[in-house]
mmCIF file of C-alpha atoms in Angstrom:
data_model
loop_
_atom_site.group_PDB
_atom_site.id
_atom_site.type_symbol
_atom_site.label_atom_id
_atom_site.label_comp_id
_atom_site.label_asym_id
_atom_site.label_seq_id
_atom_site.Cartn_x
_atom_site.Cartn_y
_atom_site.Cartn_z
ATOM 1 C CA MET A 1 6.491 -11.829 34.211
ATOM 2 C CA THR A 2 9.939 -10.488 33.346
ATOM 3 C CA ASN A 3 10.469 -7.113 31.692
ATOM 4 C CA GLU A 4 11.595 -8.848 28.500
ATOM 5 C CA LYS A 5 8.439 -10.965 28.303
ATOM 6 C CA ARG A 6 6.305 -7.927 29.102
ATOM 7 C CA LYS A 7 7.978 -6.002 26.280
ATOM 8 C CA LYS A 8 7.350 -8.833 23.803
ATOM 9 C CA LEU A 9 3.709 -9.047 24.867
ATOM 10 C CA TRP A 10 3.104 -5.330 24.448
ATOM 11 C CA GLN A 11 4.943 -5.254 21.141
ATOM 12 C CA GLY A 12 2.752 -8.056 19.851
ATOM 13 C CA VAL A 13 -0.442 -6.397 21.060
ATOM 14 C CA THR A 14 0.628 -3.028 19.634
ATOM 15 C CA ALA A 15 1.543 -4.541 16.271
ATOM 16 C CA ILE A 16 -1.834 -6.279 15.985
ATOM 17 C CA ALA A 17 -3.670 -3.098 17.010
ATOM 18 C CA ILE A 18 -1.799 -1.042 14.395
ATOM 19 C CA MET A 19 -2.464 -3.589 11.668
ATOM 20 C CA LEU A 20 -6.186 -3.782 12.458
ATOM 21 C CA LEU A 21 -6.511 -0.001 12.695
ATOM 22 C CA ILE A 22 -4.843 0.572 9.317
ATOM 23 C CA LEU A 23 -6.932 -2.158 7.679
ATOM 24 C CA VAL A 24 -10.197 -0.775 9.085
ATOM 25 C CA ILE A 25 -9.404 2.801 8.022
ATOM 26 C CA ASP A 26 -8.209 1.700 4.586
ATOM 27 C CA GLN A 27 -11.228 -0.473 3.833
ATOM 28 C CA TRP A 28 -13.705 2.048 5.243
ATOM 29 C CA ILE A 29 -12.340 4.762 2.939
ATOM 30 C CA LYS A 30 -12.268 2.464 -0.092
ATOM 31 C CA ILE A 31 -15.793 1.110 0.380
ATOM 32 C CA GLU A 32 -17.151 4.590 1.055
ATOM 33 C CA VAL A 33 -15.561 5.936 -2.126
ATOM 34 C CA LYS A 34 -16.503 2.958 -4.293
ATOM 35 C CA THR A 35 -20.154 2.926 -3.213
ATOM 36 C CA THR A 36 -20.794 6.689 -3.224
ATOM 37 C CA MET A 37 -18.746 8.019 -6.162
ATOM 38 C CA THR A 38 -18.747 7.282 -9.861
ATOM 39 C CA LEU A 39 -15.482 6.277 -11.516
ATOM 40 C CA TYR A 40 -13.226 9.327 -12.182
ATOM 41 C CA GLU A 41 -15.431 11.549 -10.035
ATOM 42 C CA LYS A 42 -13.344 14.237 -8.353
ATOM 43 C CA HIS A 43 -13.967 16.383 -5.266
ATOM 44 C CA GLU A 44 -11.730 19.319 -4.432
ATOM 45 C CA VAL A 45 -10.737 19.494 -0.765
ATOM 46 C CA THR A 46 -8.144 22.205 -1.315
ATOM 47 C CA SER A 47 -6.387 23.524 -4.422
ATOM 48 C CA TRP A 48 -3.682 20.890 -3.874
ATOM 49 C CA PHE A 49 -5.726 17.967 -2.508
ATOM 50 C CA TYR A 50 -8.536 16.079 -4.242
ATOM 51 C CA ILE A 51 -10.571 12.957 -3.617
ATOM 52 C CA TYR A 52 -10.338 11.452 -7.101
ATOM 53 C CA PHE A 53 -11.829 7.973 -7.552
ATOM 54 C CA ILE A 54 -9.947 5.643 -9.870
ATOM 55 C CA GLU A 55 -9.280 1.907 -9.947
ATOM 56 C CA ASN A 56 -6.176 0.098 -11.112
ATOM 57 C CA ASN A 57 -5.039 -3.447 -11.799
ATOM 58 C CA GLY A 58 -1.494 -2.875 -10.717
ATOM 59 C CA MET A 59 0.808 -2.088 -7.875
ATOM 60 C CA ALA A 60 1.099 0.988 -5.670
ATOM 61 C CA PHE A 61 0.333 4.341 -7.295
ATOM 62 C CA GLY A 62 -1.262 2.653 -10.322
ATOM 63 C CA MET A 63 1.859 0.911 -11.626
ATOM 64 C CA SER A 64 1.287 -2.311 -13.549
ATOM 65 C CA PHE A 65 3.754 -4.597 -15.262
ATOM 66 C CA ILE A 66 2.826 -8.182 -14.353
ATOM 67 C CA ASN A 67 -0.251 -10.400 -14.639
ATOM 68 C CA LYS A 68 -2.964 -9.505 -12.117
ATOM 69 C CA THR A 69 -3.377 -13.018 -10.692
ATOM 70 C CA LEU A 70 0.388 -13.344 -10.278
ATOM 71 C CA LEU A 71 0.455 -9.929 -8.621
ATOM 72 C CA SER A 72 -2.226 -10.995 -6.131
ATOM 73 C CA LEU A 73 -0.357 -14.218 -5.348
ATOM 74 C CA PHE A 74 2.848 -12.215 -4.929
ATOM 75 C CA ARG A 75 1.062 -9.901 -2.479
ATOM 76 C CA LEU A 76 -0.209 -12.919 -0.561
ATOM 77 C CA ALA A 77 3.290 -14.396 -0.355
ATOM 78 C CA ALA A 78 4.688 -11.030 0.705
ATOM 79 C CA ILE A 79 2.285 -10.548 3.608
ATOM 80 C CA ILE A 80 3.002 -14.091 4.824
ATOM 81 C CA VAL A 81 6.759 -13.422 4.747
ATOM 82 C CA ILE A 82 6.321 -10.054 6.486
ATOM 83 C CA ALA A 83 4.056 -11.599 9.149
ATOM 84 C CA VAL A 84 6.588 -14.343 9.922
ATOM 85 C CA TYR A 85 9.440 -11.843 10.033
ATOM 86 C CA LEU A 86 7.436 -9.497 12.263
ATOM 87 C CA PHE A 87 6.669 -12.347 14.673
ATOM 88 C CA ARG A 88 10.360 -13.238 14.840
ATOM 89 C CA GLN A 89 11.319 -9.626 15.505
ATOM 90 C CA VAL A 90 8.833 -9.429 18.364
ATOM 91 C CA MET A 91 10.121 -12.679 19.840
ATOM 92 C CA LYS A 92 13.721 -11.457 19.717
ATOM 93 C CA GLY A 93 12.807 -8.140 21.357
ATOM 94 C CA ALA A 94 13.508 -5.846 18.412
ATOM 95 C CA ARG A 95 13.272 -2.079 18.738
ATOM 96 C CA TRP A 96 9.790 -0.628 19.051
ATOM 97 C CA VAL A 97 10.148 1.574 15.971
ATOM 98 C CA PHE A 98 11.079 -1.402 13.785
ATOM 99 C CA VAL A 99 8.146 -3.478 15.017
ATOM 100 C CA ILE A 100 5.717 -0.602 14.403
ATOM 101 C CA LEU A 101 7.041 0.009 10.886
ATOM 102 C CA LEU A 102 6.798 -3.687 10.032
ATOM 103 C CA ALA A 103 3.192 -3.684 11.254
ATOM 104 C CA MET A 104 2.444 -0.702 9.004
ATOM 105 C CA LEU A 105 4.102 -2.410 6.039
ATOM 106 C CA TRP A 106 2.098 -5.607 6.588
ATOM 107 C CA ALA A 107 -1.190 -3.742 6.930
ATOM 108 C CA GLY A 108 -0.585 -1.707 3.770
ATOM 109 C CA ALA A 109 0.197 -4.794 1.726
ATOM 110 C CA ALA A 110 -2.793 -6.645 3.200
ATOM 111 C CA GLY A 111 -5.106 -3.703 2.548
ATOM 112 C CA ASN A 112 -4.502 -3.773 -1.188
ATOM 113 C CA LEU A 113 -4.637 -7.572 -1.238
ATOM 114 C CA ILE A 114 -8.182 -7.402 0.166
ATOM 115 C CA ASP A 115 -9.217 -5.345 -2.864
ATOM 116 C CA CYS A 116 -7.663 -7.857 -5.237
ATOM 117 C CA VAL A 117 -9.149 -10.922 -3.565
ATOM 118 C CA PHE A 118 -12.662 -9.773 -2.654
ATOM 119 C CA TYR A 119 -13.756 -6.657 -4.547
ATOM 120 C CA GLY A 120 -14.123 -8.423 -7.897
ATOM 121 C CA VAL A 121 -16.609 -10.924 -6.462
ATOM 122 C CA CYS A 122 -18.404 -8.625 -3.985
ATOM 123 C CA PHE A 123 -19.050 -5.422 -5.974
ATOM 124 C CA THR A 124 -20.460 -4.435 -9.334
ATOM 125 C CA GLN A 125 -18.321 -2.783 -11.968
ATOM 126 C CA SER A 126 -17.472 0.864 -11.286
ATOM 127 C CA SER A 127 -18.406 3.263 -14.070
ATOM 128 C CA PRO A 128 -18.340 6.996 -14.843
ATOM 129 C CA HIS A 129 -22.116 6.748 -15.315
ATOM 130 C CA TYR A 130 -23.301 5.015 -12.143
ATOM 131 C CA VAL A 131 -22.216 4.152 -8.613
ATOM 132 C CA ALA A 132 -21.118 0.588 -7.816
ATOM 133 C CA TYR A 133 -22.802 -1.416 -5.061
ATOM 134 C CA ALA A 134 -22.247 -4.616 -3.085
ATOM 135 C CA VAL A 135 -23.656 -7.890 -4.433
ATOM 136 C CA PRO A 136 -23.767 -11.493 -3.147
ATOM 137 C CA VAL A 137 -20.372 -13.166 -3.255
ATOM 138 C CA GLY A 138 -19.644 -14.483 -6.753
ATOM 139 C CA GLU A 139 -21.921 -12.039 -8.596
ATOM 140 C CA GLY A 140 -19.369 -9.232 -8.911
ATOM 141 C CA TYR A 141 -17.551 -7.827 -11.906
ATOM 142 C CA SER A 142 -14.590 -10.247 -11.815
ATOM 143 C CA THR A 143 -13.170 -13.369 -10.192
ATOM 144 C CA TRP A 144 -11.204 -14.114 -7.027
ATOM 145 C CA LEU A 145 -7.748 -12.493 -7.008
ATOM 146 C CA ASN A 146 -8.659 -10.228 -9.936
ATOM 147 C CA GLY A 147 -10.409 -7.324 -8.243
ATOM 148 C CA ARG A 148 -9.227 -3.782 -8.913
ATOM 149 C CA VAL A 149 -7.553 -1.678 -6.251
ATOM 150 C CA VAL A 150 -9.450 1.485 -5.255
ATOM 151 C CA ASP A 151 -7.389 4.699 -5.199
ATOM 152 C CA MET A 152 -8.579 8.175 -4.233
ATOM 153 C CA PHE A 153 -5.925 10.523 -2.809
ATOM 154 C CA TYR A 154 -4.600 13.028 -5.348
ATOM 155 C CA PHE A 155 -2.122 15.759 -4.432
ATOM 156 C CA PRO A 156 -1.324 18.006 -7.430
ATOM 157 C CA LEU A 157 0.979 20.231 -5.371
ATOM 158 C CA ILE A 158 2.327 22.080 -8.413
ATOM 159 C CA VAL A 159 0.442 22.460 -11.697
ATOM 160 C CA THR A 160 2.329 24.372 -14.378
ATOM 161 C CA GLU A 161 3.755 24.001 -17.899
ATOM 162 C CA PHE A 162 7.202 23.140 -19.137
ATOM 163 C CA PRO A 163 8.970 26.147 -20.713
ATOM 164 C CA GLU A 164 8.782 26.214 -24.494
ATOM 165 C CA TRP A 165 12.548 25.738 -24.763
ATOM 166 C CA VAL A 166 12.459 22.324 -23.041
ATOM 167 C CA PRO A 167 13.052 19.661 -25.747
ATOM 168 C CA TRP A 168 10.051 17.378 -26.472
ATOM 169 C CA TYR A 169 8.077 18.603 -23.449
ATOM 170 C CA GLY A 170 7.970 22.340 -24.091
ATOM 171 C CA GLY A 171 4.485 23.766 -23.516
ATOM 172 C CA ARG A 172 3.145 20.538 -21.994
ATOM 173 C CA GLN A 173 1.495 20.476 -18.603
ATOM 174 C CA PHE A 174 3.627 19.470 -15.632
ATOM 175 C CA ILE A 175 2.074 18.182 -12.393
ATOM 176 C CA PHE A 176 3.986 17.498 -9.223
ATOM 177 C CA PHE A 177 2.814 15.026 -7.500
ATOM 178 C CA SER A 178 0.566 13.226 -10.009
ATOM 179 C CA PRO A 179 0.125 9.658 -8.640
ATOM 180 C CA ILE A 180 -3.271 8.781 -7.145
ATOM 181 C CA PHE A 181 -3.021 6.444 -4.176
ATOM 182 C CA ASN A 182 -4.890 5.032 -1.180
ATOM 183 C CA PHE A 183 -4.377 4.746 2.570
ATOM 184 C CA ALA A 184 -2.702 1.335 2.244
ATOM 185 C CA ASP A 185 -0.193 2.740 -0.269
ATOM 186 C CA ALA A 186 0.588 5.538 2.180
ATOM 187 C CA ALA A 187 1.190 3.038 4.997
ATOM 188 C CA VAL A 188 3.614 1.055 2.830
ATOM 189 C CA SER A 189 5.478 4.117 1.550
ATOM 190 C CA CYS A 190 5.753 5.809 4.953
ATOM 191 C CA SER A 191 6.942 2.618 6.659
ATOM 192 C CA VAL A 192 9.598 1.948 4.018
ATOM 193 C CA ILE A 193 10.893 5.540 4.039
ATOM 194 C CA ALA A 194 10.939 5.673 7.836
ATOM 195 C CA ALA A 195 12.758 2.325 7.995
ATOM 196 C CA LEU A 196 15.421 3.588 5.607
ATOM 197 C CA LEU A 197 15.887 6.663 7.796
ATOM 198 C CA PHE A 198 15.656 5.214 11.295
ATOM 199 C CA CYS A 199 16.256 1.461 11.032
ATOM 200 C CA ARG A 200 19.499 1.198 9.101
ATOM 201 C CA LYS A 201 20.908 -1.271 11.608
ATOM 202 C CA GLU A 202 18.005 -3.702 11.146
ATOM 203 C CA ILE A 203 18.080 -3.315 7.354
ATOM 204 C CA GLY A 204 21.819 -3.933 7.426
ATOM 205 C CA GLU A 205 21.250 -7.142 9.383
ATOM 206 C CA ILE A 206 18.737 -8.299 6.747
ATOM 207 C CA ALA A 207 21.255 -7.637 3.978
ATOM 208 C CA LEU A 208 24.002 -9.405 5.940
ATOM 209 C CA THR A 209 21.806 -12.441 6.563
ATOM 210 C CA LYS A 210 20.948 -12.634 2.867
ATOM 211 C CA GLU A 211 24.616 -12.352 1.935
ATOM 212 C CA ARG A 212 25.521 -15.159 4.328
ATOM 213 C CA SER A 213 22.758 -17.353 2.914
ATOM 214 C CA ASN A 214 24.023 -16.787 -0.638
ATOM 215 C CA THR A 215 27.557 -17.597 0.479
ATOM 216 C CA ASP A 216 26.409 -20.849 2.110
ATOM 217 C CA ILE A 217 24.581 -21.836 -1.082
ATOM 218 C CA ASP A 218 27.680 -21.126 -3.168
ATOM 219 C CA HIS A 219 29.798 -23.276 -0.843
ATOM 220 C CA GLU A 220 27.317 -26.142 -0.997
ATOM 221 C CA ALA A 221 27.300 -25.934 -4.776
#
């Protein structure tokens, strides 16, 4: 086996291992939180870190601006595109850091897709008054593709108030960093930020390829 083939093999094995590890950790945390905590229950780990159980219908960090079924289908399409692109990068012998970051991105997207696809049909409704539990498939609180994403990590690093002289917001509470997120969100965010910092060449090649494709389309038209 040549060094190039050996590199491709180990990159593929490493990527799969990273994806499985992130998925297992993400789902273990989510299931543990969902089946042991009531909705909006909060546990203080430190003064700036809480386990705070919420659910959301939207994208990372609780954002929501499109239909839930469409969002789930978009996630499914995204993980297919990322998987194909990751495979191609491995086959062309891309840099290790880029392969690892793509694996993290895929796993994060897939982790939240699992919630959307399965949680609605496999768990009861979460509530502030009781703890949810697993049920036979199809007897859950919603339908396929419409499950809610479980979030739990809350980092209120700074909790203060806006000065009274600040227009419109004077005297109101200010929290830095207020989003509540999960392990999958963290994998996506960290991989994207790291790629922007350390994989500019690869990102530039993606942009160049897209530009060439648009140019070819314009010429054909």
